[in-house]
mmCIF file of C-alpha atoms in Angstrom:
data_model
loop_
_atom_site.group_PDB
_atom_site.id
_atom_site.type_symbol
_atom_site.label_atom_id
_atom_site.label_comp_id
_atom_site.label_asym_id
_atom_site.label_seq_id
_atom_site.Cartn_x
_atom_site.Cartn_y
_atom_site.Cartn_z
ATOM 1 C CA UNK A 1 -30.077 -25.164 77.977
ATOM 2 C CA UNK A 2 -30.623 -21.406 77.653
ATOM 3 C CA UNK A 3 -29.100 -19.207 74.950
ATOM 4 C CA UNK A 4 -26.524 -17.655 77.286
ATOM 5 C CA UNK A 5 -25.231 -21.092 78.322
ATOM 6 C CA UNK A 6 -24.808 -22.090 74.669
ATOM 7 C CA UNK A 7 -22.995 -18.844 73.866
ATOM 8 C CA UNK A 8 -20.558 -19.300 76.757
ATOM 9 C CA UNK A 9 -19.340 -22.522 75.094
ATOM 10 C CA UNK A 10 -18.503 -20.845 71.761
ATOM 11 C CA UNK A 11 -14.907 -19.692 71.219
ATOM 12 C CA UNK A 12 -15.728 -16.227 69.877
ATOM 13 C CA UNK A 13 -17.547 -15.394 73.123
ATOM 14 C CA UNK A 14 -14.755 -16.628 75.399
ATOM 15 C CA UNK A 15 -13.974 -14.207 78.213
ATOM 16 C CA UNK A 16 -17.245 -12.275 78.094
ATOM 17 C CA UNK A 17 -18.934 -11.507 81.398
ATOM 18 C CA UNK A 18 -22.417 -12.789 82.210
ATOM 19 C CA UNK A 19 -23.768 -9.299 81.544
ATOM 20 C CA UNK A 20 -22.088 -9.197 78.128
ATOM 21 C CA UNK A 21 -23.401 -12.674 77.299
ATOM 22 C CA UNK A 22 -26.875 -11.455 78.229
ATOM 23 C CA UNK A 23 -26.451 -8.544 75.799
ATOM 24 C CA UNK A 24 -25.412 -10.924 73.028
ATOM 25 C CA UNK A 25 -28.234 -13.363 73.768
ATOM 26 C CA UNK A 26 -30.816 -10.601 73.345
ATOM 27 C CA UNK A 27 -29.996 -10.183 69.643
ATOM 28 C CA UNK A 28 -29.972 -13.921 68.857
ATOM 29 C CA UNK A 29 -32.642 -15.459 66.657
ATOM 30 C CA UNK A 30 -32.979 -19.170 67.522
ATOM 31 C CA UNK A 31 -33.768 -21.063 64.295
ATOM 32 C CA UNK A 32 -34.383 -24.687 63.343
ATOM 33 C CA UNK A 33 -33.824 -26.173 59.876
ATOM 34 C CA UNK A 34 -34.737 -29.483 58.279
ATOM 35 C CA UNK A 35 -32.125 -31.660 56.570
ATOM 36 C CA UNK A 36 -31.436 -30.335 53.063
ATOM 37 C CA UNK A 37 -32.887 -26.878 53.747
ATOM 38 C CA UNK A 38 -30.963 -23.860 52.456
ATOM 39 C CA UNK A 39 -29.807 -21.341 55.039
ATOM 40 C CA UNK A 40 -28.915 -18.841 52.318
ATOM 41 C CA UNK A 41 -28.008 -18.790 48.631
ATOM 42 C CA UNK A 42 -25.022 -17.317 46.846
ATOM 43 C CA UNK A 43 -25.737 -13.659 46.141
ATOM 44 C CA UNK A 44 -28.222 -13.150 48.987
ATOM 45 C CA UNK A 45 -27.662 -10.028 51.076
ATOM 46 C CA UNK A 46 -25.230 -10.724 53.930
ATOM 47 C CA UNK A 47 -27.646 -9.754 56.683
ATOM 48 C CA UNK A 48 -25.894 -11.611 59.494
ATOM 49 C CA UNK A 49 -23.941 -14.683 60.535
ATOM 50 C CA UNK A 50 -24.734 -17.992 62.219
ATOM 51 C CA UNK A 51 -23.473 -20.316 64.921
ATOM 52 C CA UNK A 52 -24.373 -24.007 64.826
ATOM 53 C CA UNK A 53 -25.873 -25.349 68.049
ATOM 54 C CA UNK A 54 -26.666 -28.812 66.698
ATOM 55 C CA UNK A 55 -26.357 -30.464 63.298
ATOM 56 C CA UNK A 56 -24.018 -29.646 60.421
ATOM 57 C CA UNK A 57 -23.915 -27.118 57.583
ATOM 58 C CA UNK A 58 -22.070 -27.368 54.284
ATOM 59 C CA UNK A 59 -20.970 -24.245 52.436
ATOM 60 C CA UNK A 60 -20.533 -24.784 48.714
ATOM 61 C CA UNK A 61 -20.302 -23.206 45.274
ATOM 62 C CA UNK A 62 -22.017 -24.370 42.095
ATOM 63 C CA UNK A 63 -20.159 -24.264 38.775
ATOM 64 C CA UNK A 64 -21.839 -23.099 35.535
ATOM 65 C CA UNK A 65 -22.333 -26.757 34.554
ATOM 66 C CA UNK A 66 -24.090 -27.478 37.855
ATOM 67 C CA UNK A 67 -21.231 -29.234 39.649
ATOM 68 C CA UNK A 68 -21.199 -28.724 43.417
ATOM 69 C CA UNK A 69 -17.897 -27.967 45.153
ATOM 70 C CA UNK A 70 -18.043 -28.133 48.938
ATOM 71 C CA UNK A 71 -15.859 -25.420 50.461
ATOM 72 C CA UNK A 72 -16.318 -26.221 54.132
ATOM 73 C CA UNK A 73 -18.371 -28.297 56.546
ATOM 74 C CA UNK A 74 -19.239 -26.760 59.909
ATOM 75 C CA UNK A 75 -20.393 -28.494 63.080
ATOM 76 C CA UNK A 76 -21.683 -27.624 66.563
ATOM 77 C CA UNK A 77 -20.115 -24.566 68.172
ATOM 78 C CA UNK A 78 -18.730 -23.207 64.903
ATOM 79 C CA UNK A 79 -19.682 -19.846 63.370
ATOM 80 C CA UNK A 80 -20.050 -19.308 59.636
ATOM 81 C CA UNK A 81 -20.819 -16.455 57.215
ATOM 82 C CA UNK A 82 -19.030 -13.879 59.387
ATOM 83 C CA UNK A 83 -17.140 -12.152 56.557
ATOM 84 C CA UNK A 84 -20.185 -10.472 54.931
ATOM 85 C CA UNK A 85 -21.001 -8.965 58.329
ATOM 86 C CA UNK A 86 -17.769 -6.951 58.243
ATOM 87 C CA UNK A 87 -17.550 -6.405 54.484
ATOM 88 C CA UNK A 88 -21.148 -5.352 54.011
ATOM 89 C CA UNK A 89 -21.257 -7.738 51.057
ATOM 90 C CA UNK A 90 -23.445 -10.567 49.807
ATOM 91 C CA UNK A 91 -23.036 -14.215 50.771
ATOM 92 C CA UNK A 92 -20.374 -15.641 48.414
ATOM 93 C CA UNK A 93 -21.674 -19.235 48.454
ATOM 94 C CA UNK A 94 -24.598 -21.483 49.354
ATOM 95 C CA UNK A 95 -25.161 -22.838 52.867
ATOM 96 C CA UNK A 96 -27.277 -25.962 53.375
ATOM 97 C CA UNK A 97 -27.975 -27.994 56.504
ATOM 98 C CA UNK A 98 -26.843 -31.624 56.306
ATOM 99 C CA UNK A 99 -28.943 -32.826 59.249
ATOM 100 C CA UNK A 100 -31.890 -31.418 61.145
ATOM 101 C CA UNK A 101 -30.122 -28.461 62.725
ATOM 102 C CA UNK A 102 -30.477 -25.683 65.255
ATOM 103 C CA UNK A 103 -28.715 -22.407 64.446
ATOM 104 C CA UNK A 104 -28.330 -19.098 66.222
ATOM 105 C CA UNK A 105 -28.617 -16.140 63.836
ATOM 106 C CA UNK A 106 -26.910 -12.814 64.631
ATOM 107 C CA UNK A 107 -28.231 -9.784 62.681
ATOM 108 C CA UNK A 108 -25.419 -7.707 61.209
ATOM 109 C CA UNK A 109 -26.454 -4.266 62.482
ATOM 110 C CA UNK A 110 -27.112 -5.429 66.032
ATOM 111 C CA UNK A 111 -23.878 -7.411 66.206
ATOM 112 C CA UNK A 112 -21.719 -4.554 64.898
ATOM 113 C CA UNK A 113 -23.160 -2.336 67.634
ATOM 114 C CA UNK A 114 -22.208 -4.989 70.200
ATOM 115 C CA UNK A 115 -18.645 -5.039 68.869
ATOM 116 C CA UNK A 116 -18.381 -1.274 69.343
ATOM 117 C CA UNK A 117 -19.486 -1.714 72.947
ATOM 118 C CA UNK A 118 -17.357 -4.851 73.566
ATOM 119 C CA UNK A 119 -13.982 -4.649 71.725
ATOM 120 C CA UNK A 120 -12.959 -8.092 73.036
ATOM 121 C CA UNK A 121 -15.611 -9.550 70.734
ATOM 122 C CA UNK A 122 -13.777 -8.136 67.718
ATOM 123 C CA UNK A 123 -10.509 -9.756 68.832
ATOM 124 C CA UNK A 124 -12.227 -13.117 69.265
ATOM 125 C CA UNK A 125 -13.797 -12.821 65.816
ATOM 126 C CA UNK A 126 -10.409 -12.007 64.272
ATOM 127 C CA UNK A 127 -8.883 -15.079 65.905
ATOM 128 C CA UNK A 128 -11.721 -17.246 64.568
ATOM 129 C CA UNK A 129 -11.403 -15.825 61.054
ATOM 130 C CA UNK A 130 -7.616 -16.264 61.096
ATOM 131 C CA UNK A 131 -8.020 -19.930 61.980
ATOM 132 C CA UNK A 132 -10.592 -20.322 59.193
ATOM 133 C CA UNK A 133 -8.229 -18.674 56.697
ATOM 134 C CA UNK A 134 -5.486 -21.115 57.653
ATOM 135 C CA UNK A 135 -7.835 -24.083 57.194
ATOM 136 C CA UNK A 136 -9.003 -22.749 53.837
ATOM 137 C CA UNK A 137 -5.415 -22.184 52.717
ATOM 138 C CA UNK A 138 -4.590 -25.795 53.592
ATOM 139 C CA UNK A 139 -7.640 -26.970 51.639
ATOM 140 C CA UNK A 140 -6.649 -24.982 48.549
ATOM 141 C CA UNK A 141 -3.124 -26.378 48.770
ATOM 142 C CA UNK A 142 -4.474 -29.915 49.057
ATOM 143 C CA UNK A 143 -6.887 -29.540 46.137
ATOM 144 C CA UNK A 144 -4.439 -27.792 43.838
ATOM 145 C CA UNK A 145 -1.129 -29.517 44.577
ATOM 146 C CA UNK A 146 -2.088 -33.075 45.519
ATOM 147 C CA UNK A 147 -3.551 -35.837 43.413
ATOM 148 C CA UNK A 148 -6.870 -37.287 44.551
ATOM 149 C CA UNK A 149 -5.343 -40.216 46.534
ATOM 150 C CA UNK A 150 -3.236 -37.720 48.491
ATOM 151 C CA UNK A 151 -6.275 -35.541 49.149
ATOM 152 C CA UNK A 152 -8.228 -38.523 50.463
ATOM 153 C CA UNK A 153 -5.335 -39.674 52.639
ATOM 154 C CA UNK A 154 -5.024 -36.152 54.074
ATOM 155 C CA UNK A 155 -8.737 -36.060 54.830
ATOM 156 C CA UNK A 156 -8.708 -39.438 56.598
ATOM 157 C CA UNK A 157 -5.762 -38.326 58.730
ATOM 158 C CA UNK A 158 -7.618 -35.084 59.487
ATOM 159 C CA UNK A 159 -10.650 -37.062 60.694
ATOM 160 C CA UNK A 160 -8.409 -39.265 62.810
ATOM 161 C CA UNK A 161 -6.772 -36.227 64.437
ATOM 162 C CA UNK A 162 -10.155 -34.565 64.901
ATOM 163 C CA UNK A 163 -11.300 -37.624 66.868
ATOM 164 C CA UNK A 164 -8.229 -37.741 69.106
ATOM 165 C CA UNK A 165 -5.750 -39.475 66.757
ATOM 166 C CA UNK A 166 -7.698 -42.723 66.890
ATOM 167 C CA UNK A 167 -7.391 -45.337 64.143
ATOM 168 C CA UNK A 168 -11.090 -46.240 63.962
ATOM 169 C CA UNK A 169 -13.759 -43.666 63.161
ATOM 170 C CA UNK A 170 -16.682 -42.910 60.851
ATOM 171 C CA UNK A 171 -16.787 -40.639 57.828
ATOM 172 C CA UNK A 172 -18.610 -37.475 58.817
ATOM 173 C CA UNK A 173 -20.237 -37.034 55.388
ATOM 174 C CA UNK A 174 -21.636 -39.331 52.704
ATOM 175 C CA UNK A 175 -19.116 -40.627 50.173
ATOM 176 C CA UNK A 176 -20.826 -38.699 47.372
ATOM 177 C CA UNK A 177 -20.363 -35.485 49.369
ATOM 178 C CA UNK A 178 -16.793 -36.440 50.205
ATOM 179 C CA UNK A 179 -16.082 -36.850 46.490
ATOM 180 C CA UNK A 180 -17.380 -33.327 45.880
ATOM 181 C CA UNK A 181 -15.341 -31.965 48.770
ATOM 182 C CA UNK A 182 -12.168 -33.552 47.367
ATOM 183 C CA UNK A 183 -12.868 -32.283 43.861
ATOM 184 C CA UNK A 184 -13.538 -35.646 42.247
ATOM 185 C CA UNK A 185 -16.441 -37.963 41.363
ATOM 186 C CA UNK A 186 -17.874 -40.863 43.415
ATOM 187 C CA UNK A 187 -16.607 -43.526 40.986
ATOM 188 C CA UNK A 188 -13.018 -42.287 41.278
ATOM 189 C CA UNK A 189 -13.304 -42.077 45.060
ATOM 190 C CA UNK A 190 -14.588 -45.653 45.205
ATOM 191 C CA UNK A 191 -11.642 -46.918 43.137
ATOM 192 C CA UNK A 192 -9.165 -45.132 45.410
ATOM 193 C CA UNK A 193 -10.777 -46.606 48.527
ATOM 194 C CA UNK A 194 -10.468 -50.057 46.906
ATOM 195 C CA UNK A 195 -6.771 -49.506 46.177
ATOM 196 C CA UNK A 196 -6.178 -48.295 49.744
ATOM 197 C CA UNK A 197 -7.883 -51.443 51.024
ATOM 198 C CA UNK A 198 -5.851 -53.708 48.731
ATOM 199 C CA UNK A 199 -2.636 -52.063 49.951
ATOM 200 C CA UNK A 200 -3.821 -52.601 53.535
ATOM 201 C CA UNK A 201 -3.640 -48.911 54.341
ATOM 202 C CA UNK A 202 -7.223 -48.902 55.620
ATOM 203 C CA UNK A 203 -10.172 -51.211 56.191
ATOM 204 C CA UNK A 204 -13.598 -49.937 55.161
ATOM 205 C CA UNK A 205 -17.054 -51.076 56.224
ATOM 206 C CA UNK A 206 -19.669 -48.604 55.000
ATOM 207 C CA UNK A 207 -18.882 -45.289 56.714
ATOM 208 C CA UNK A 208 -16.556 -47.028 59.197
ATOM 209 C CA UNK A 209 -12.836 -46.458 58.560
ATOM 210 C CA UNK A 210 -9.981 -48.305 60.272
ATOM 211 C CA UNK A 211 -6.434 -47.057 59.651
ATOM 212 C CA UNK A 212 -4.161 -50.090 59.351
ATOM 213 C CA UNK A 213 -0.955 -48.360 58.219
ATOM 214 C CA UNK A 214 -0.733 -44.767 59.467
ATOM 215 C CA UNK A 215 2.808 -44.265 58.165
ATOM 216 C CA UNK A 216 1.795 -45.462 54.712
ATOM 217 C CA UNK A 217 -1.216 -43.145 54.741
ATOM 218 C CA UNK A 218 0.977 -40.214 55.797
ATOM 219 C CA UNK A 219 3.428 -40.977 52.969
ATOM 220 C CA UNK A 220 0.536 -40.983 50.498
ATOM 221 C CA UNK A 221 -0.767 -37.683 51.878
ATOM 222 C CA UNK A 222 2.674 -36.077 51.538
ATOM 223 C CA UNK A 223 3.177 -37.388 48.005
ATOM 224 C CA UNK A 224 6.059 -39.640 49.050
ATOM 225 C CA UNK A 225 4.274 -42.732 47.736
ATOM 226 C CA UNK A 226 1.565 -43.591 45.227
ATOM 227 C CA UNK A 227 -1.202 -46.172 45.064
#
């Protein structure tokens, strides 16, 4: 599949003509990364942004004591690191590929020129950033106001909704990474999964999750019940 075809399937390029997509495709750098490879480090110059074509990327911060806190996980079709493009700032976190991945890189100077020539691009970017801000706000609320069982319940319901509100699905990240994402440690996460299983809220087989009691899981996520 050519670059233009990939771009046409990304939300921020919705509504662009074939000629405009050709203009965008000419500035794209098509890059491949191996699992575990850094895309950029916190403090690097924000020289452009990325769109994931295949694979996944985690964006995370590292505390002074070396603890990793995952801020977001991005998948195919999603852009990341757009803010430094507009702020002229440095990357505020680390970005690392979680699988062998293919990314499109958009250099800042070239992309800003495209925005001047195609104002609809700016509107699409604003819509994408607004959605990201809402997701990040929900994450902060979950991490700061909910106890760990509620955070985990919220995440499992999120995965269910993401997969079409089905009751059987797989975790999209390793449990150790999920613990980091939820702001806890693997041992605590394991104990909570065990309690959820004992209460027959879920059934767990490796990465496979089956929701047995959606209402009970929703009550836990909303803080209306405890394990």
